[in-house]
Amino acid sequence: MFDETVCLTEGCTDPCTDGQRFCCRCLSENERERLHTVVIEELHASSVWENRNFSLMSFRNEDFSEKLIFASSFYGVIFENCRFDRSRFFACFFEKAVFINCSFKETESKYNIVGNSTIQNTSFAGSDILFSNFIGALIENTDFSETDLYSSTFFRARLKQVNFSNCNLKKTDFRATKQESVLFRYSNYEEAFFDGGSVL
Amino acid sequence: MNLYPFFNEDGFSNSYILATKKNNCPCVIIDPSDFTIEMLQLTENRNYRVEAVFLTHYNRLHVTGLTKLSKIYRPAVYTPRIGERENFDMIEIGDRKTISVGDIEIKIVNFLGDFGNAVFYRIGRFLFTGDLYQAGDWHAEEEIFTVNHAFIVKNLKNYLCSDKSNLLIYPAFGAPTSFHLEFPECFS
């Protein structure tokens, strides 16, 4: 027998079937929300994230400080108001990720790829970011002061109001970048590569 | 697949250890510019057996680690072309298309043909390019690099475009990169 009632979710008038209390769409959203909560609880509980894959998730107001994040992938993940202070990133892969108002202070990262990503109002102050790849990233209003960026690449990135003061820029690749109000004070920028860039 | 990159400060080059599992399995090393204590701790703590070493090309910066490595393990060393002064038993890759080491299948990508002394290795979704390609070299097709390098970049682009999967590119020098980042026009 086909028993049709209206979904109990506020504002939703879709029918629900087979004695369920929610329609199919709300049911899947509730399930996703429940899974998201489970994932976040599990991430907080573990200090080492190794070989994990995250896609199309969003994290808001989370504190992931002092984690070791190793060989993990993040596709289209949004981090907003998240803290990764004193964490260590190693061989991680971020694609089309978004970081807004995040803090990566005193982190240590090596061999990471943060390509085609957006980084806004974020601080990497006092970090070691070696052999990392920010190709094609949009980096805005971000602080890299006192950071070791040895052999990292910002190739084809767009840098707007970014602070690279007091950094180690040896072998750092700024080729073909679009720069606007970028500060290199007290850094060894003469050891970096700047070919083909444009400065506004 | 587990990939562990290592940096050698002597030659400013990268070496990589690859294994299919987190422990108790065979592993391979790509371009051992050095065999540091960290690498030894990794192989010993995880009980990895170093069964093969792959050189993207024969160069001092890629083989220095073999001296130490050969005192501890007895790996088979594969190279595109055997040099004149090596002190190790090496196996020339020749016409082989794939080499299997335990569960690891290594595909050989050779753009230079019989005359080349350098190859790429593809393992799963990782592509090891050695000295031939590094992050941001895509514009070499048109610009300042040598004809040889432009030829390699052009062939690499064609190879990656025909495959369509987002391979991760691990060069011998500098940061890792990916196909999507290097050739975004292939997806537009």
Short mmCIF file of C-alpha atoms in Angstrom, two decimals:
data_model
loop_
_atom_site.label_atom_id
_atom_site.label_comp_id
_atom_site.label_asym_id
_atom_site.label_seq_id
_atom_site.Cartn_x
_atom_site.Cartn_y
_atom_site.Cartn_z
CA MET A 1 0.00 0.00 0.00
CA PHE A 2 1.30 3.47 -0.88
CA ASP A 3 1.22 5.63 2.22
CA GLU A 4 1.97 9.26 1.47
CA THR A 5 2.54 11.88 4.13
CA VAL A 6 4.26 15.28 4.07
CA CYS A 7 7.90 15.64 5.08
CA LEU A 8 8.38 16.78 8.69
CA THR A 9 11.31 19.10 7.82
CA GLU A 10 10.30 22.69 8.39
CA GLY A 11 9.45 24.43 5.13
CA CYS A 12 9.53 21.24 3.06
CA THR A 13 6.26 20.14 1.47
CA ASP A 14 7.61 17.13 -0.43
CA PRO A 15 5.83 13.82 0.12
CA CYS A 16 7.53 11.03 1.98
CA THR A 17 6.81 7.40 1.26
CA ASP A 18 6.86 4.01 2.91
CA GLY A 19 6.17 5.28 6.37
CA GLN A 20 9.28 7.52 6.50
CA ARG A 21 9.05 10.79 8.37
CA PHE A 22 11.17 12.72 5.80
CA CYS A 23 11.25 12.98 2.04
CA CYS A 24 14.13 11.38 0.13
CA ARG A 25 16.02 14.66 -0.29
CA CYS A 26 15.82 15.71 3.36
CA LEU A 27 16.64 12.19 4.47
CA SER A 28 19.86 12.20 2.45
CA GLU A 29 20.77 15.68 3.72
CA ASN A 30 20.21 14.62 7.31
CA GLU A 31 22.33 11.53 6.72
CA ARG A 32 25.10 13.64 5.21
CA GLU A 33 24.99 15.99 8.18
CA ARG A 34 25.18 13.06 10.57
CA LEU A 35 28.15 11.61 8.70
CA HIS A 36 29.87 15.01 8.66
CA THR A 37 29.56 15.22 12.45
CA VAL A 38 30.96 11.71 12.81
CA VAL A 39 33.92 12.56 10.54
CA ILE A 40 34.74 15.75 12.46
CA GLU A 41 34.60 13.96 15.81
CA GLU A 42 36.88 11.26 14.48
CA LEU A 43 39.32 13.84 13.05
CA HIS A 44 39.51 15.62 16.39
CA ALA A 45 40.16 12.34 18.16
CA SER A 46 43.09 11.26 15.97
CA SER A 47 46.38 13.15 15.99
CA VAL A 48 47.61 11.52 12.76
CA TRP A 49 45.64 11.69 9.51
CA GLU A 50 47.33 9.33 7.12
CA ASN A 51 46.20 8.36 3.60
CA ARG A 52 42.79 10.01 3.96
CA ASN A 53 40.68 11.36 1.14
CA PHE A 54 38.21 14.18 1.62
CA SER A 55 36.08 15.62 -1.14
CA LEU A 56 33.46 18.35 -1.30
CA MET A 57 33.30 18.84 2.45
CA SER A 58 33.29 22.02 4.46
CA PHE A 59 34.82 22.63 7.86
CA ARG A 60 33.93 25.72 9.88
CA ASN A 61 35.32 26.98 13.20
CA GLU A 62 37.35 23.83 13.83
CA ASP A 63 40.62 23.63 15.71
CA PHE A 64 42.91 21.03 14.09
CA SER A 65 46.10 22.22 15.78
CA GLU A 66 49.12 19.96 16.31
CA LYS A 67 48.07 17.24 13.86
CA LEU A 68 50.29 15.23 11.59
CA ILE A 69 48.59 15.15 8.18
CA PHE A 70 50.31 12.79 5.80
CA ALA A 71 49.60 11.72 2.20
CA SER A 72 46.00 12.89 2.30
CA SER A 73 43.89 14.35 -0.50
CA PHE A 74 41.43 17.22 -0.22
CA TYR A 75 39.29 17.87 -3.32
CA GLY A 76 37.09 20.97 -3.24
CA VAL A 77 37.21 21.15 0.54
CA ILE A 78 36.33 24.45 2.24
CA PHE A 79 38.05 25.46 5.47
CA GLU A 80 36.62 28.53 7.14
CA ASN A 81 37.89 29.91 10.45
CA CYS A 82 39.94 26.75 11.01
CA ARG A 83 43.19 26.51 12.94
CA PHE A 84 46.08 24.21 12.00
CA ASP A 85 48.71 25.84 14.25
CA ARG A 86 51.87 23.79 14.80
CA SER A 87 50.54 21.01 12.55
CA ARG A 88 52.71 19.09 10.11
CA PHE A 89 51.65 18.50 6.51
CA PHE A 90 53.59 16.02 4.45
CA ALA A 91 52.86 14.98 0.83
CA CYS A 92 49.27 16.24 0.94
CA PHE A 93 47.23 17.13 -2.11
CA PHE A 94 44.74 20.00 -2.05
CA GLU A 95 42.88 20.76 -5.26
CA LYS A 96 40.32 23.56 -5.62
CA ALA A 97 40.40 23.94 -1.86
CA VAL A 98 39.31 27.15 -0.15
CA PHE A 99 40.93 28.54 3.00
CA ILE A 100 39.24 31.58 4.52
CA ASN A 101 40.33 33.15 7.81
CA CYS A 102 42.48 30.14 8.63
CA SER A 103 45.61 29.96 10.72
CA PHE A 104 48.65 27.83 9.82
CA LYS A 105 51.08 29.46 12.26
CA GLU A 106 54.35 27.63 12.95
CA THR A 107 53.36 24.70 10.76
CA GLU A 108 55.83 22.44 9.01
CA SER A 109 54.96 21.33 5.51
CA LYS A 110 56.85 19.54 2.79
CA TYR A 111 55.98 18.20 -0.67
CA ASN A 112 52.41 19.47 -0.64
CA ILE A 113 50.34 20.51 -3.65
CA VAL A 114 47.85 23.33 -3.08
CA GLY A 115 46.90 23.97 -6.68
CA ASN A 116 44.02 25.99 -8.12
CA SER A 117 43.03 26.87 -4.58
CA THR A 118 41.88 30.05 -2.88
CA ILE A 119 43.58 31.33 0.24
CA GLN A 120 42.12 34.43 1.86
CA ASN A 121 42.84 36.24 5.15
CA THR A 122 45.05 33.39 6.26
CA SER A 123 48.28 33.38 8.23
CA PHE A 124 51.28 31.10 7.66
CA ALA A 125 53.57 33.16 9.93
CA GLY A 126 56.65 31.39 11.23
CA SER A 127 56.11 28.24 9.18
CA ASP A 128 58.41 26.00 7.17
CA ILE A 129 56.79 25.46 3.77
CA LEU A 130 59.34 23.56 1.70
CA PHE A 131 58.91 22.03 -1.76
CA SER A 132 55.28 23.02 -1.82
CA ASN A 133 53.30 23.89 -4.87
CA PHE A 134 50.81 26.79 -5.01
CA ILE A 135 50.48 26.81 -8.82
CA GLY A 136 47.50 28.81 -10.03
CA ALA A 137 46.36 29.68 -6.52
CA LEU A 138 44.53 32.87 -5.65
CA ILE A 139 46.20 34.19 -2.50
CA GLU A 140 44.73 37.32 -1.00
CA ASN A 141 45.40 39.27 2.17
CA THR A 142 47.62 36.51 3.52
CA ASP A 143 50.63 36.59 5.81
CA PHE A 144 53.71 34.47 5.03
CA SER A 145 56.05 36.52 7.25
CA GLU A 146 59.08 34.74 8.75
CA THR A 147 58.35 31.68 6.63
CA ASP A 148 60.88 29.38 5.03
CA LEU A 149 59.63 28.89 1.44
CA TYR A 150 62.69 27.09 0.10
CA SER A 151 62.04 25.60 -3.35
CA SER A 152 58.30 26.22 -3.21
CA THR A 153 56.49 27.41 -6.29
CA PHE A 154 53.79 30.06 -6.79
CA PHE A 155 53.91 29.71 -10.57
CA ARG A 156 50.93 31.43 -12.29
CA ALA A 157 49.48 32.37 -8.88
CA ARG A 158 47.65 35.59 -8.24
CA LEU A 159 49.02 37.35 -5.19
CA LYS A 160 47.15 40.29 -3.76
CA GLN A 161 48.19 42.01 -0.52
CA VAL A 162 50.47 39.16 0.50
CA ASN A 163 53.21 39.64 3.07
CA PHE A 164 56.49 37.77 2.38
CA SER A 165 58.59 39.84 4.78
CA ASN A 166 61.56 38.27 6.54
CA CYS A 167 61.22 35.01 4.54
CA ASN A 168 63.70 32.58 3.08
CA LEU A 169 62.88 32.74 -0.64
CA LYS A 170 65.81 30.72 -1.93
CA LYS A 171 64.74 28.89 -5.13
CA THR A 172 61.15 30.04 -4.61
CA ASP A 173 59.38 30.27 -7.93
CA PHE A 174 57.26 33.40 -8.55
CA ARG A 175 57.35 33.09 -12.36
CA ALA A 176 54.29 34.27 -14.26
CA THR A 177 52.60 35.49 -11.07
CA LYS A 178 50.28 38.45 -10.97
CA GLN A 179 51.27 40.54 -8.01
CA GLU A 180 49.44 43.38 -6.36
CA SER A 181 50.70 45.02 -3.17
CA VAL A 182 53.09 42.19 -2.31
CA LEU A 183 55.67 42.88 0.38
CA PHE A 184 59.16 41.27 0.24
CA ARG A 185 60.88 43.37 2.93
CA TYR A 186 63.97 41.80 4.60
CA SER A 187 63.65 38.65 2.45
CA ASN A 188 66.33 37.21 0.18
CA TYR A 189 64.15 37.79 -2.89
CA GLU A 190 67.26 38.03 -5.11
CA GLU A 191 67.55 34.24 -4.84
CA ALA A 192 63.97 33.68 -6.06
CA PHE A 193 62.73 33.46 -9.67
CA PHE A 194 60.46 36.22 -10.97
CA ASP A 195 60.51 35.82 -14.78
CA GLY A 196 57.37 36.67 -16.69
CA GLY A 197 55.43 38.09 -13.76
CA SER A 198 53.39 41.25 -13.67
CA VAL A 199 53.24 43.75 -10.83
CA LEU A 200 50.33 46.13 -10.39
CA MET B 1 50.24 3.13 -2.68
CA ASN B 2 52.46 4.81 -0.09
CA LEU B 3 54.93 7.41 -1.29
CA TYR B 4 57.68 8.90 0.89
CA PRO B 5 59.69 11.81 -0.59
CA PHE B 6 63.14 12.71 0.73
CA PHE B 7 65.35 15.71 0.04
CA ASN B 8 69.11 15.50 -0.34
CA GLU B 9 70.83 18.76 0.58
CA ASP B 10 74.02 17.79 -1.22
CA GLY B 11 72.61 17.81 -4.72
CA PHE B 12 69.33 19.60 -3.87
CA SER B 13 67.45 16.68 -5.38
CA ASN B 14 64.53 14.51 -4.36
CA SER B 15 64.46 10.76 -3.81
CA TYR B 16 61.33 8.70 -3.39
CA ILE B 17 60.46 5.44 -1.65
CA LEU B 18 57.31 3.65 -2.80
CA ALA B 19 55.48 0.74 -1.29
CA THR B 20 52.02 -0.70 -1.72
CA LYS B 21 51.33 -1.23 1.98
CA LYS B 22 52.13 0.54 5.22
CA ASN B 23 54.52 -2.20 6.29
CA ASN B 24 55.83 -5.70 5.53
CA CYS B 25 56.10 -5.47 1.76
CA PRO B 26 58.64 -4.87 -1.00
CA CYS B 27 59.46 -1.28 -1.86
CA VAL B 28 61.26 0.55 -4.65
CA ILE B 29 63.44 3.64 -4.57
CA ILE B 30 63.50 6.23 -7.34
CA ASP B 31 66.72 8.22 -7.90
CA PRO B 32 68.54 7.63 -4.59
CA SER B 33 70.66 10.77 -4.45
CA ASP B 34 71.47 9.71 -0.90
CA PHE B 35 70.39 6.98 1.48
CA THR B 36 69.93 8.91 4.69
CA ILE B 37 69.31 7.70 8.21
CA GLU B 38 65.66 8.78 7.84
CA MET B 39 65.28 6.52 4.81
CA LEU B 40 66.91 3.63 6.63
CA GLN B 41 64.66 4.15 9.66
CA LEU B 42 61.63 4.14 7.39
CA THR B 43 62.54 0.92 5.63
CA GLU B 44 63.55 -0.83 8.84
CA ASN B 45 60.69 0.37 11.06
CA ARG B 46 58.09 -0.52 8.45
CA ASN B 47 59.85 -3.69 7.46
CA TYR B 48 60.13 -2.71 3.81
CA ARG B 49 62.36 -4.81 1.61
CA VAL B 50 64.23 -2.67 -0.91
CA GLU B 51 63.98 -4.90 -3.97
CA ALA B 52 64.60 -2.43 -6.79
CA VAL B 53 66.06 0.97 -7.53
CA PHE B 54 65.02 2.95 -10.59
CA LEU B 55 67.14 5.71 -12.08
CA THR B 56 65.40 8.22 -14.34
CA HIS B 57 68.84 8.77 -15.85
CA TYR B 58 72.41 8.02 -14.94
CA ASN B 59 73.79 11.02 -13.10
CA ARG B 60 75.96 11.46 -10.02
CA LEU B 61 73.08 13.20 -8.24
CA HIS B 62 70.86 10.17 -8.68
CA VAL B 63 73.27 7.36 -7.82
CA THR B 64 75.25 8.64 -4.83
CA GLY B 65 72.92 6.83 -2.42
CA LEU B 66 73.62 3.49 -4.08
CA THR B 67 76.99 3.22 -2.32
CA LYS B 68 75.35 3.13 1.12
CA LEU B 69 72.28 1.31 -0.10
CA SER B 70 74.23 -1.57 -1.62
CA LYS B 71 75.98 -2.20 1.73
CA ILE B 72 72.63 -2.81 3.42
CA TYR B 73 70.34 -4.26 0.75
CA ARG B 74 70.80 -6.02 -2.57
CA PRO B 75 68.35 -4.28 -4.88
CA ALA B 76 68.18 -4.65 -8.64
CA VAL B 77 69.19 -1.32 -10.17
CA TYR B 78 67.39 -0.35 -13.37
CA THR B 79 68.71 2.45 -15.55
CA PRO B 80 67.84 3.67 -19.07
CA ARG B 81 71.48 3.53 -20.12
CA ILE B 82 74.47 2.08 -18.33
CA GLY B 83 77.18 4.64 -17.76
CA GLU B 84 80.90 4.07 -18.10
CA ARG B 85 82.10 4.62 -14.57
CA GLU B 86 79.50 2.92 -12.41
CA ASN B 87 80.59 0.59 -9.64
CA PHE B 88 77.29 -1.22 -9.36
CA ASP B 89 75.64 -4.02 -11.26
CA MET B 90 72.91 -2.37 -13.24
CA ILE B 91 70.21 -3.59 -15.56
CA GLU B 92 69.53 -1.64 -18.71
CA ILE B 93 65.83 -1.10 -19.30
CA GLY B 94 66.07 -1.54 -23.05
CA ASP B 95 62.76 -2.16 -24.77
CA ARG B 96 60.79 -3.09 -21.66
CA LYS B 97 57.44 -1.37 -21.22
CA THR B 98 56.71 -2.53 -17.69
CA ILE B 99 58.64 -4.01 -14.79
CA SER B 100 56.97 -5.67 -11.82
CA VAL B 101 58.44 -5.64 -8.33
CA GLY B 102 56.17 -7.52 -5.94
CA ASP B 103 52.75 -5.85 -6.20
CA ILE B 104 54.24 -2.73 -7.76
CA GLU B 105 53.96 -2.36 -11.49
CA ILE B 106 56.32 0.21 -12.99
CA LYS B 107 55.47 1.50 -16.45
CA ILE B 108 58.32 2.96 -18.46
CA VAL B 109 57.53 6.09 -20.43
CA ASN B 110 60.26 6.84 -22.94
CA PHE B 111 59.90 9.90 -25.15
CA LEU B 112 63.46 9.98 -26.36
CA GLY B 113 63.51 6.59 -28.05
CA ASP B 114 66.63 4.51 -28.44
CA PHE B 115 68.92 7.51 -28.36
CA GLY B 116 67.66 8.84 -25.06
CA ASN B 117 69.38 8.30 -21.75
CA ALA B 118 66.44 9.35 -19.59
CA VAL B 119 62.94 7.99 -19.00
CA PHE B 120 59.86 8.67 -16.88
CA TYR B 121 58.46 6.04 -14.55
CA ARG B 122 54.76 5.72 -13.91
CA ILE B 123 53.58 3.87 -10.83
CA GLY B 124 49.83 4.01 -10.24
CA ARG B 125 48.89 7.68 -10.45
CA PHE B 126 52.43 8.88 -9.73
CA LEU B 127 54.71 9.97 -12.56
CA PHE B 128 58.42 10.36 -11.77
CA THR B 129 59.98 12.73 -14.26
CA GLY B 130 63.54 13.02 -12.96
CA ASP B 131 65.43 15.95 -14.42
CA LEU B 132 63.33 16.13 -17.56
CA TYR B 133 60.35 17.95 -16.17
CA GLN B 134 59.61 20.00 -13.08
CA ALA B 135 56.77 22.22 -11.85
CA GLY B 136 56.17 25.13 -14.19
CA ASP B 137 58.11 23.79 -17.19
CA TRP B 138 54.96 23.66 -19.34
CA HIS B 139 55.84 26.86 -21.18
CA ALA B 140 59.08 25.29 -22.41
CA GLU B 141 57.13 24.18 -25.45
CA GLU B 142 57.31 27.68 -26.85
CA GLU B 143 59.96 29.52 -24.97
CA ILE B 144 63.49 29.55 -23.76
CA PHE B 145 64.40 25.91 -23.30
CA THR B 146 66.34 23.72 -25.69
CA VAL B 147 64.69 21.94 -28.59
CA ASN B 148 65.13 18.66 -26.74
CA HIS B 149 63.30 19.95 -23.69
CA ALA B 150 60.49 21.44 -25.76
CA PHE B 151 60.12 18.06 -27.48
CA ILE B 152 59.81 16.31 -24.12
CA VAL B 153 57.24 18.78 -22.81
CA LYS B 154 55.19 18.44 -25.98
CA ASN B 155 55.25 14.65 -25.76
CA LEU B 156 54.47 14.70 -22.06
CA LYS B 157 51.47 16.92 -22.69
CA ASN B 158 50.20 14.57 -25.41
CA TYR B 159 50.74 11.56 -23.16
CA LEU B 160 48.88 13.12 -20.24
CA CYS B 161 46.09 14.46 -22.44
CA SER B 162 45.49 11.02 -23.92
CA ASP B 163 45.31 9.51 -20.43
CA LYS B 164 42.99 12.14 -18.88
CA SER B 165 43.59 11.01 -15.29
CA ASN B 166 45.03 13.57 -12.91
CA LEU B 167 48.52 12.16 -12.50
CA LEU B 168 50.71 13.53 -9.75
CA ILE B 169 54.12 14.52 -11.08
CA TYR B 170 57.15 14.02 -8.84
CA PRO B 171 60.33 15.59 -10.26
CA ALA B 172 63.92 15.15 -9.12
CA PHE B 173 64.14 18.85 -8.33
CA GLY B 174 61.63 21.19 -6.72
CA ALA B 175 58.02 20.81 -5.67
CA PRO B 176 55.64 18.09 -6.83
CA THR B 177 52.84 19.03 -9.17
CA SER B 178 49.87 17.55 -11.00
CA PHE B 179 48.61 17.25 -14.55
CA HIS B 180 45.62 19.54 -13.83
CA LEU B 181 47.95 22.27 -12.63
CA GLU B 182 50.49 22.00 -15.42
CA PHE B 183 48.16 21.70 -18.39
CA PRO B 184 44.80 23.19 -17.38
CA GLU B 185 44.02 23.98 -21.01
CA CYS B 186 43.53 20.25 -21.62
CA PHE B 187 40.44 20.42 -19.38
CA SER B 188 38.98 23.72 -20.52
#
